[in-house]
mmCIF file of C-alpha atoms and ligand atoms in Angstrom:
data_model
loop_
_atom_site.group_PDB
_atom_site.id
_atom_site.type_symbol
_atom_site.label_atom_id
_atom_site.label_comp_id
_atom_site.label_asym_id
_atom_site.label_seq_id
_atom_site.Cartn_x
_atom_site.Cartn_y
_atom_site.Cartn_z
ATOM 1 C CA MET A 1 101.584 121.682 90.834
ATOM 2 C CA SER A 2 102.131 122.441 87.148
ATOM 3 C CA THR A 3 99.345 121.944 84.562
ATOM 4 C CA LEU A 4 101.227 118.955 83.132
ATOM 5 C CA GLU A 5 101.606 117.392 86.581
ATOM 6 C CA LYS A 6 97.893 117.994 87.194
ATOM 7 C CA GLN A 7 96.973 116.315 83.911
ATOM 8 C CA ILE A 8 99.167 113.356 84.846
ATOM 9 C CA GLU A 9 97.581 113.195 88.294
ATOM 10 C CA GLU A 10 94.066 113.188 86.870
ATOM 11 C CA LYS A 11 94.752 110.449 84.328
ATOM 12 C CA THR A 12 93.017 107.167 84.949
ATOM 13 C CA TYR A 13 95.022 104.027 84.392
ATOM 14 C CA LYS A 14 94.428 100.514 83.120
ATOM 15 C CA PRO A 15 96.451 97.492 84.304
ATOM 16 C CA SER A 16 97.938 97.284 80.787
ATOM 17 C CA ASP A 17 99.484 100.751 81.290
ATOM 18 C CA PHE A 18 101.843 99.118 83.772
ATOM 19 C CA LYS A 19 102.949 96.344 81.385
ATOM 20 C CA SER A 20 106.302 96.670 79.664
ATOM 21 C CA ASP A 21 107.002 95.462 76.131
ATOM 22 C CA GLN A 22 108.873 92.418 77.493
ATOM 23 C CA GLU A 23 107.320 88.940 77.236
ATOM 24 C CA PRO A 24 107.269 87.228 80.696
ATOM 25 C CA ARG A 25 109.634 84.237 80.832
ATOM 26 C CA TRP A 26 108.031 82.312 83.669
ATOM 27 C CA CYS A 27 106.963 78.694 83.076
ATOM 28 C CA PRO A 28 103.469 78.402 81.566
ATOM 29 C CA GLY A 29 100.972 78.189 84.437
ATOM 30 C CA CYS A 30 103.315 79.692 87.046
ATOM 31 C CA GLU A 31 101.389 81.657 89.694
ATOM 32 C CA ASP A 32 103.811 84.555 89.223
ATOM 33 C CA TYR A 33 101.485 85.515 86.353
ATOM 34 C CA ALA A 34 98.612 85.857 88.819
ATOM 35 C CA ILE A 35 100.725 88.010 91.142
ATOM 36 C CA ILE A 36 101.817 90.408 88.414
ATOM 37 C CA LYS A 37 98.192 90.685 87.291
ATOM 38 C CA ALA A 38 97.149 91.661 90.827
ATOM 39 C CA PHE A 39 100.092 94.061 91.107
ATOM 40 C CA GLN A 40 99.338 95.834 87.815
ATOM 41 C CA THR A 41 95.627 96.021 88.672
ATOM 42 C CA ALA A 42 96.377 97.485 92.106
ATOM 43 C CA LEU A 43 98.750 100.104 90.677
ATOM 44 C CA ALA A 44 96.155 101.088 88.066
ATOM 45 C CA GLU A 45 93.484 101.411 90.759
ATOM 46 C CA LEU A 46 95.786 103.474 92.950
ATOM 47 C CA GLY A 47 95.940 105.933 90.051
ATOM 48 C CA ILE A 48 99.511 107.001 90.682
ATOM 49 C CA PRO A 49 101.616 107.723 87.576
ATOM 50 C CA LYS A 50 103.967 104.886 86.670
ATOM 51 C CA GLU A 51 107.020 107.132 86.846
ATOM 52 C CA LYS A 52 106.321 107.507 90.562
ATOM 53 C CA HIS A 53 106.882 103.787 91.210
ATOM 54 C CA ALA A 54 110.193 101.923 91.496
ATOM 55 C CA VAL A 55 110.180 98.108 91.562
ATOM 56 C CA ILE A 56 113.350 96.537 92.957
ATOM 57 C CA SER A 57 114.110 92.807 92.982
ATOM 58 C CA GLY A 58 116.885 90.420 94.000
ATOM 59 C CA ILE A 59 117.476 87.066 92.272
ATOM 60 C CA GLY A 60 115.067 84.202 91.652
ATOM 61 C CA CYS A 61 112.030 83.489 89.504
ATOM 62 C CA ALA A 62 110.045 86.257 91.248
ATOM 63 C CA ALA A 63 112.884 88.701 90.699
ATOM 64 C CA ARG A 64 112.257 88.834 86.947
ATOM 65 C CA LEU A 65 109.138 90.891 87.619
ATOM 66 C CA PRO A 66 110.614 94.424 87.180
ATOM 67 C CA TYR A 67 111.366 93.609 83.504
ATOM 68 C CA TYR A 68 107.658 93.197 82.894
ATOM 69 C CA MET A 69 106.630 96.463 84.536
ATOM 70 C CA SER A 70 106.467 99.801 82.790
ATOM 71 C CA THR A 71 107.785 101.628 85.875
ATOM 72 C CA TYR A 72 111.265 102.375 87.156
ATOM 73 C CA GLY A 73 112.922 99.121 88.150
ATOM 74 C CA PHE A 74 116.154 97.460 89.145
ATOM 75 C CA HIS A 75 117.010 93.736 89.062
ATOM 76 C CA THR A 76 119.758 93.708 91.683
ATOM 77 C CA ILE A 77 121.878 90.945 93.250
ATOM 78 C CA HIS A 78 120.963 87.953 95.362
ATOM 79 C CA GLY A 79 119.346 88.860 98.670
ATOM 80 C CA ARG A 80 120.057 92.593 98.333
ATOM 81 C CA PRO A 81 116.923 94.294 96.986
ATOM 82 C CA ILE A 82 116.084 95.738 100.408
ATOM 83 C CA PRO A 83 119.249 97.824 100.973
ATOM 84 C CA ILE A 84 118.947 99.148 97.427
ATOM 85 C CA ALA A 85 115.253 99.919 97.886
ATOM 86 C CA THR A 86 116.120 101.700 101.150
ATOM 87 C CA GLY A 87 118.624 103.858 99.267
ATOM 88 C CA VAL A 88 116.071 104.633 96.554
ATOM 89 C CA LYS A 89 113.462 105.681 99.130
ATOM 90 C CA ILE A 90 115.909 107.879 101.042
ATOM 91 C CA ALA A 91 117.161 109.521 97.835
ATOM 92 C CA ASN A 92 113.610 110.206 96.636
ATOM 93 C CA PRO A 93 110.907 109.845 99.322
ATOM 94 C CA GLU A 94 108.273 110.806 96.724
ATOM 95 C CA LEU A 95 108.706 107.456 94.977
ATOM 96 C CA SER A 96 106.527 104.525 95.841
ATOM 97 C CA VAL A 97 109.081 101.742 96.307
ATOM 98 C CA TRP A 98 108.248 98.043 95.876
ATOM 99 C CA VAL A 99 110.514 95.101 96.684
ATOM 100 C CA ILE A 100 109.911 91.818 94.876
ATOM 101 C CA THR A 101 111.584 88.889 96.570
ATOM 102 C CA GLY A 102 111.161 85.175 97.189
ATOM 103 C CA ASP A 103 111.590 82.716 100.053
ATOM 104 C CA GLY A 104 115.236 82.081 99.106
ATOM 105 C CA ASP A 105 116.188 85.651 98.237
ATOM 106 C CA GLY A 106 114.208 87.243 101.094
ATOM 107 C CA ILE A 107 114.398 84.776 103.967
ATOM 108 C CA SER A 108 117.743 83.044 103.393
ATOM 109 C CA ILE A 109 120.264 85.104 101.409
ATOM 110 C CA GLY A 110 118.715 88.445 102.347
ATOM 111 C CA GLY A 111 117.177 87.454 105.681
ATOM 112 C CA ASN A 112 119.318 89.915 107.633
ATOM 113 C CA HIS A 113 118.105 92.852 105.518
ATOM 114 C CA LEU A 114 114.491 91.793 105.993
ATOM 115 C CA ILE A 115 114.878 91.948 109.766
ATOM 116 C CA HIS A 116 116.541 95.365 109.800
ATOM 117 C CA VAL A 117 114.277 97.127 107.322
ATOM 118 C CA MET A 118 111.307 96.191 109.483
ATOM 119 C CA ARG A 119 113.047 97.336 112.652
ATOM 120 C CA ARG A 120 113.771 100.666 110.944
ATOM 121 C CA ASN A 121 110.294 101.020 109.384
ATOM 122 C CA VAL A 122 111.501 102.344 106.019
ATOM 123 C CA ASP A 123 108.449 103.271 103.919
ATOM 124 C CA ILE A 124 108.768 100.526 101.298
ATOM 125 C CA ASN A 125 106.412 97.697 100.306
ATOM 126 C CA ILE A 126 107.742 94.137 100.238
ATOM 127 C CA LEU A 127 106.005 91.369 98.285
ATOM 128 C CA LEU A 128 107.450 87.988 99.241
ATOM 129 C CA PHE A 129 106.589 85.210 96.758
ATOM 130 C CA ASP A 130 106.797 81.998 98.797
ATOM 131 C CA ASN A 131 106.816 78.780 96.746
ATOM 132 C CA LYS A 132 108.785 76.865 99.395
ATOM 133 C CA VAL A 133 111.509 75.931 96.884
ATOM 134 C CA TYR A 134 114.390 77.408 94.857
ATOM 135 C CA GLY A 135 112.780 77.442 91.401
ATOM 136 C CA LEU A 136 115.343 79.324 89.328
ATOM 137 C CA THR A 137 118.178 76.958 90.318
ATOM 138 C CA LYS A 138 115.931 73.966 89.623
ATOM 139 C CA GLY A 139 114.383 72.709 92.797
ATOM 140 C CA GLN A 140 116.509 72.773 95.955
ATOM 141 C CA TYR A 141 114.684 73.063 99.282
ATOM 142 C CA SER A 142 114.401 76.582 100.713
ATOM 143 C CA PRO A 143 114.108 77.977 104.269
ATOM 144 C CA THR A 144 110.323 77.752 104.090
ATOM 145 C CA SER A 145 110.107 74.181 102.696
ATOM 146 C CA ASN A 146 107.840 71.986 104.788
ATOM 147 C CA LYS A 147 109.658 69.566 107.096
ATOM 148 C CA GLY A 148 110.068 66.242 105.300
ATOM 149 C CA THR A 149 110.069 67.775 101.780
ATOM 150 C CA VAL A 150 111.808 65.387 99.386
ATOM 151 C CA ASN A 151 113.610 66.940 96.430
ATOM 152 C CA LYS A 152 116.988 67.026 94.677
ATOM 153 C CA SER A 153 118.833 68.580 97.613
ATOM 154 C CA ALA A 154 116.954 66.540 100.255
ATOM 155 C CA PRO A 155 116.588 63.011 98.797
ATOM 156 C CA PHE A 156 115.676 61.602 102.245
ATOM 157 C CA GLY A 157 113.496 64.565 103.233
ATOM 158 C CA THR A 158 114.342 67.818 105.015
ATOM 159 C CA ILE A 159 114.997 67.446 108.733
ATOM 160 C CA GLU A 160 114.670 71.117 109.721
ATOM 161 C CA GLU A 161 111.707 73.210 110.816
ATOM 162 C CA PRO A 162 110.576 75.747 108.174
ATOM 163 C CA ALA A 163 110.903 79.508 108.703
ATOM 164 C CA GLU A 164 107.551 81.288 109.046
ATOM 165 C CA PRO A 165 107.765 84.637 107.172
ATOM 166 C CA VAL A 166 104.810 86.299 108.939
ATOM 167 C CA ALA A 167 106.185 85.378 112.378
ATOM 168 C CA LEU A 168 109.635 86.631 111.353
ATOM 169 C CA ALA A 169 108.201 89.956 110.156
ATOM 170 C CA LEU A 170 106.225 90.410 113.380
ATOM 171 C CA ALA A 171 109.207 89.539 115.561
ATOM 172 C CA SER A 172 111.280 92.088 113.610
ATOM 173 C CA GLY A 173 108.830 94.887 114.443
ATOM 174 C CA ALA A 174 107.030 95.199 111.095
ATOM 175 C CA THR A 175 104.191 97.723 111.215
ATOM 176 C CA PHE A 176 102.112 96.172 108.387
ATOM 177 C CA VAL A 177 102.061 92.401 107.906
ATOM 178 C CA ALA A 178 99.644 90.502 105.687
ATOM 179 C CA ARG A 179 99.283 87.163 103.940
ATOM 180 C CA THR A 180 97.352 85.757 101.034
ATOM 181 C CA SER A 181 97.691 83.287 98.172
ATOM 182 C CA ALA A 182 98.450 83.990 94.509
ATOM 183 C CA ALA A 183 95.301 81.966 93.855
ATOM 184 C CA TYR A 184 93.242 84.775 95.458
ATOM 185 C CA VAL A 185 93.920 87.539 92.944
ATOM 186 C CA LYS A 186 91.227 89.949 94.201
ATOM 187 C CA HIS A 187 92.331 89.578 97.805
ATOM 188 C CA LEU A 188 95.951 90.140 96.798
ATOM 189 C CA THR A 189 94.987 93.251 94.788
ATOM 190 C CA GLU A 190 93.216 94.718 97.833
ATOM 191 C CA LEU A 191 96.137 93.923 100.138
ATOM 192 C CA ILE A 192 98.614 95.581 97.751
ATOM 193 C CA LYS A 193 96.503 98.753 97.814
ATOM 194 C CA GLU A 194 96.327 98.654 101.631
ATOM 195 C CA ALA A 195 100.111 98.108 101.798
ATOM 196 C CA HIS A 196 100.642 101.156 99.611
ATOM 197 C CA LYS A 197 98.478 103.299 101.917
ATOM 198 C CA HIS A 198 100.560 102.293 104.919
ATOM 199 C CA LYS A 199 103.351 104.682 105.911
ATOM 200 C CA GLY A 200 106.287 102.480 106.935
ATOM 201 C CA THR A 201 107.436 99.014 105.905
ATOM 202 C CA SER A 202 104.630 96.841 104.633
ATOM 203 C CA PHE A 203 105.135 93.133 104.116
ATOM 204 C CA ILE A 204 102.847 90.784 102.168
ATOM 205 C CA HIS A 205 103.563 87.058 102.383
ATOM 206 C CA ILE A 206 102.165 85.419 99.226
ATOM 207 C CA TYR A 207 101.825 81.645 98.875
ATOM 208 C CA GLN A 208 102.766 80.972 95.249
ATOM 209 C CA ASN A 209 102.577 77.575 93.619
ATOM 210 C CA CYS A 210 105.610 76.464 91.583
ATOM 211 C CA TYR A 211 104.142 74.032 89.069
ATOM 212 C CA ILE A 212 107.507 72.640 88.103
ATOM 213 C CA TYR A 213 109.363 71.955 91.360
ATOM 214 C CA ASN A 214 106.801 72.029 94.175
ATOM 215 C CA ASP A 215 103.398 71.618 92.574
ATOM 216 C CA GLY A 216 100.382 71.478 94.865
ATOM 217 C CA VAL A 217 102.213 72.353 98.088
ATOM 218 C CA PHE A 218 99.360 74.699 99.121
ATOM 219 C CA ASP A 219 96.492 72.700 97.612
ATOM 220 C CA ASP A 220 95.300 71.374 100.974
ATOM 221 C CA PHE A 221 94.031 74.808 101.910
ATOM 222 C CA THR A 222 93.891 76.912 98.710
ATOM 223 C CA ARG A 223 91.921 74.687 96.312
ATOM 224 C CA LYS A 224 88.529 76.237 95.470
ATOM 225 C CA GLU A 225 86.578 73.369 97.063
ATOM 226 C CA VAL A 226 88.320 73.655 100.442
ATOM 227 C CA ARG A 227 89.468 77.236 100.871
ATOM 228 C CA GLU A 228 86.391 78.518 102.708
ATOM 229 C CA GLU A 229 86.613 75.625 105.147
ATOM 230 C CA ARG A 230 90.368 75.812 105.694
ATOM 231 C CA ASN A 231 91.190 79.536 105.602
ATOM 232 C CA LEU A 232 90.554 82.061 108.321
ATOM 233 C CA ILE A 233 89.965 85.506 106.796
ATOM 234 C CA LEU A 234 91.190 88.152 109.242
ATOM 235 C CA GLU A 235 89.001 91.228 109.601
ATOM 236 C CA HIS A 236 89.819 93.927 112.120
ATOM 237 C CA GLY A 237 87.200 94.181 114.863
ATOM 238 C CA LYS A 238 85.430 90.978 113.852
ATOM 239 C CA PRO A 239 85.405 87.586 115.630
ATOM 240 C CA LEU A 240 87.675 84.851 114.258
ATOM 241 C CA ILE A 241 85.023 82.806 112.427
ATOM 242 C CA PHE A 242 85.665 80.383 109.552
ATOM 243 C CA GLY A 243 84.133 77.432 107.723
ATOM 244 C CA LYS A 244 81.956 77.162 104.653
ATOM 245 C CA ASN A 245 78.881 77.511 106.857
ATOM 246 C CA ARG A 246 80.538 80.047 109.184
ATOM 247 C CA ASP A 247 80.057 77.567 112.000
ATOM 248 C CA LYS A 248 83.543 77.414 113.517
ATOM 249 C CA GLY A 249 85.572 79.958 115.425
ATOM 250 C CA LEU A 250 88.709 80.437 117.474
ATOM 251 C CA ARG A 251 88.969 81.190 121.151
ATOM 252 C CA PHE A 252 92.359 82.140 122.620
ATOM 253 C CA LYS A 253 92.708 80.487 125.989
ATOM 254 C CA ASN A 254 95.689 79.678 128.208
ATOM 255 C CA GLY A 255 98.166 80.772 125.548
ATOM 256 C CA ARG A 256 96.721 78.732 122.683
ATOM 257 C CA PHE A 257 93.783 78.742 120.283
ATOM 258 C CA GLU A 258 90.937 76.291 120.613
ATOM 259 C CA ILE A 259 88.484 75.594 117.794
ATOM 260 C CA VAL A 260 84.840 76.054 118.756
ATOM 261 C CA GLU A 261 81.913 74.692 116.699
ATOM 262 C CA PHE A 262 78.503 76.359 116.920
ATOM 263 C CA ASP A 263 75.163 77.090 115.291
ATOM 264 C CA PRO A 264 75.929 79.956 112.815
ATOM 265 C CA LYS A 265 72.709 81.697 113.872
ATOM 266 C CA ASN A 266 73.984 81.860 117.399
ATOM 267 C CA PRO A 267 77.784 82.330 117.562
ATOM 268 C CA PRO A 268 79.264 82.374 121.074
ATOM 269 C CA GLU A 269 80.141 85.801 122.481
ATOM 270 C CA ASP A 270 83.559 84.818 123.767
ATOM 271 C CA LEU A 271 85.216 84.134 120.396
ATOM 272 C CA THR A 272 88.470 86.057 119.973
ATOM 273 C CA VAL A 273 88.031 89.319 118.073
ATOM 274 C CA HIS A 274 90.750 90.247 115.577
ATOM 275 C CA ASP A 275 92.699 93.370 116.477
ATOM 276 C CA GLU A 276 95.380 94.556 114.022
ATOM 277 C CA THR A 277 97.096 96.503 116.803
ATOM 278 C CA ASN A 278 97.534 93.492 119.116
ATOM 279 C CA LEU A 279 101.037 92.113 118.488
ATOM 280 C CA SER A 280 100.649 89.060 120.757
ATOM 281 C CA LEU A 281 97.459 88.043 118.956
ATOM 282 C CA ALA A 282 99.102 88.558 115.530
ATOM 283 C CA PHE A 283 102.043 86.418 116.570
ATOM 284 C CA ALA A 284 99.812 83.621 117.867
ATOM 285 C CA LEU A 285 97.829 83.711 114.586
ATOM 286 C CA SER A 286 101.036 83.515 112.535
ATOM 287 C CA LYS A 287 101.782 80.100 114.044
ATOM 288 C CA LEU A 288 98.514 78.518 112.852
ATOM 289 C CA TYR A 289 98.778 76.098 109.930
ATOM 290 C CA TRP A 290 96.726 73.426 108.262
ATOM 291 C CA PRO A 291 95.773 70.649 109.224
ATOM 292 C CA GLU A 292 95.709 71.525 112.952
ATOM 293 C CA TYR A 293 94.136 74.916 112.275
ATOM 294 C CA PRO A 294 92.706 76.994 109.408
ATOM 295 C CA VAL A 295 95.391 79.099 107.691
ATOM 296 C CA PRO A 296 94.954 82.833 108.452
ATOM 297 C CA MET A 297 94.831 85.199 105.446
ATOM 298 C CA GLY A 298 94.551 88.984 105.562
ATOM 299 C CA ILE A 299 96.151 91.695 107.671
ATOM 300 C CA PHE A 300 97.768 90.378 110.856
ATOM 301 C CA ARG A 301 99.182 93.689 112.056
ATOM 302 C CA ARG A 302 98.781 97.351 111.127
ATOM 303 C CA VAL A 303 100.057 100.081 113.419
ATOM 304 C CA SER A 304 101.239 103.609 112.860
ATOM 305 C CA GLN A 305 104.846 104.598 113.650
ATOM 306 C CA PRO A 306 107.175 107.247 112.192
ATOM 307 C CA SER A 307 109.028 105.997 109.137
ATOM 308 C CA PHE A 308 112.813 105.854 108.896
ATOM 309 C CA GLU A 309 113.248 108.357 106.059
ATOM 310 C CA GLU A 310 110.833 110.799 107.742
ATOM 311 C CA MET A 311 112.952 110.752 110.911
ATOM 312 C CA LEU A 312 116.150 110.951 108.884
ATOM 313 C CA TYR A 313 115.008 114.059 106.991
ATOM 314 C CA THR A 314 113.864 115.691 110.239
ATOM 315 C CA GLN A 315 117.279 115.014 111.728
ATOM 316 C CA ILE A 316 119.032 116.468 108.670
ATOM 317 C CA GLU A 317 116.906 119.626 108.862
ATOM 318 C CA LYS A 318 117.722 120.037 112.552
ATOM 319 C CA ALA A 319 121.431 119.576 111.865
ATOM 320 C CA LYS A 320 121.238 122.171 109.073
ATOM 321 C CA GLU A 321 119.566 124.662 111.429
ATOM 322 C CA ARG A 322 122.170 124.046 114.081
ATOM 323 C CA PHE A 323 125.131 124.619 111.775
ATOM 324 C CA GLN A 324 123.282 127.001 109.454
ATOM 325 C CA THR A 325 124.776 125.017 106.537
ATOM 326 C CA ASP A 326 128.082 126.728 107.167
ATOM 327 C CA ILE A 327 130.648 124.050 106.306
ATOM 328 C CA ALA A 328 133.492 125.908 108.003
ATOM 329 C CA LYS A 329 131.432 126.183 111.183
ATOM 330 C CA LEU A 330 130.622 122.474 110.968
ATOM 331 C CA LEU A 331 134.255 121.495 110.444
ATOM 332 C CA TYR A 332 135.384 123.580 113.424
ATOM 333 C CA SER A 333 132.491 122.473 115.648
ATOM 334 C CA GLY A 334 134.161 119.447 117.238
ATOM 335 C CA ASP A 335 137.452 118.818 118.982
ATOM 336 C CA ILE A 336 140.254 120.593 117.122
ATOM 337 C CA TRP A 337 143.928 119.880 117.474
ATOM 338 C CA GLU A 338 146.733 121.914 116.102
ATOM 339 C CA VAL A 339 149.544 119.711 114.800
ATOM 340 C CA ARG A 340 152.976 121.296 114.910
HETATM 341 FE FE1 LIG B 401 107.327 79.611 88.303
HETATM 342 FE FE2 LIG B 401 108.454 77.425 89.341
HETATM 343 FE FE3 LIG B 401 108.729 77.971 86.752
HETATM 344 FE FE4 LIG B 401 109.982 79.463 88.584
HETATM 345 S S1 LIG B 401 110.347 77.288 88.159
HETATM 346 S S2 LIG B 401 108.874 80.235 86.782
HETATM 347 S S3 LIG B 401 108.442 79.484 90.248
HETATM 348 S S4 LIG B 401 106.786 77.492 87.829
#
């Protein structure tokens, strides 16, 4: 490492170091402001130089974010940030690559890419801003809109079941899957740092209120007065306990969760214990939603598997050894025909 590189490495950063000179153009009060605050704070705390980050987005309100970051960035086309981010990571595995997407861009238009990047385990970090509506195009229902949502494109209410991003990520083989709300800035900051540490695809599902077209859609479980009672904070190795007084828990029995109430001084021993490596448990947790159950927040799944670009580079090295980078040898290595 050169002296200059060392100096850069040892520099400490402030969140403002990651701000660009562009004024954010989100609506006043939009929770995208809270997300970018958490993102810039997390990057500063990670202490990695800004030129070692690339932030790639698709289209939508969330997708404006790279303009406001003082890092490398690319505002791409609708639903396609993931293939471009994959290319960036393969071209330069040293870069820390972030995808900023929304429920429309990530689950609908780019849903196919979301599935395949998780199956491949490319080492990129995906932040999905879920406001359950198309904000940029002025309020049509999205794949995650709650059933019965009434808006401009569903005047009599939506009749379809919503997609569940955490369940989709788990079913696609994601090796790091987490969820939080934009209202929980500290929690989001910590999750972003954990996602960065993870080698492989990391996916954070973020509930984000859109004040203009879907205001209050998460209020039932994210308002300050109710969040302790109605959220289940997932902690690896700890029992699934929730409630303001820590007097309720979950027990997984006969393929479903049951809610158990108890004296907090004496919690039952048979409550289910969270295990980030247990895919079946993570999947069952991803299906819980208010008001039947508390809404789980935190890391659902975290397992270690080789990443796509790691395996790709290993394969390239092996191929180079085999053909000793002799192009002529490579060209004449397969079936050859002489055409007369
Ligand atoms: Fe935010 Fe909604 Fe405005 Fe888009 S339309 S910037 S999501 S408040």
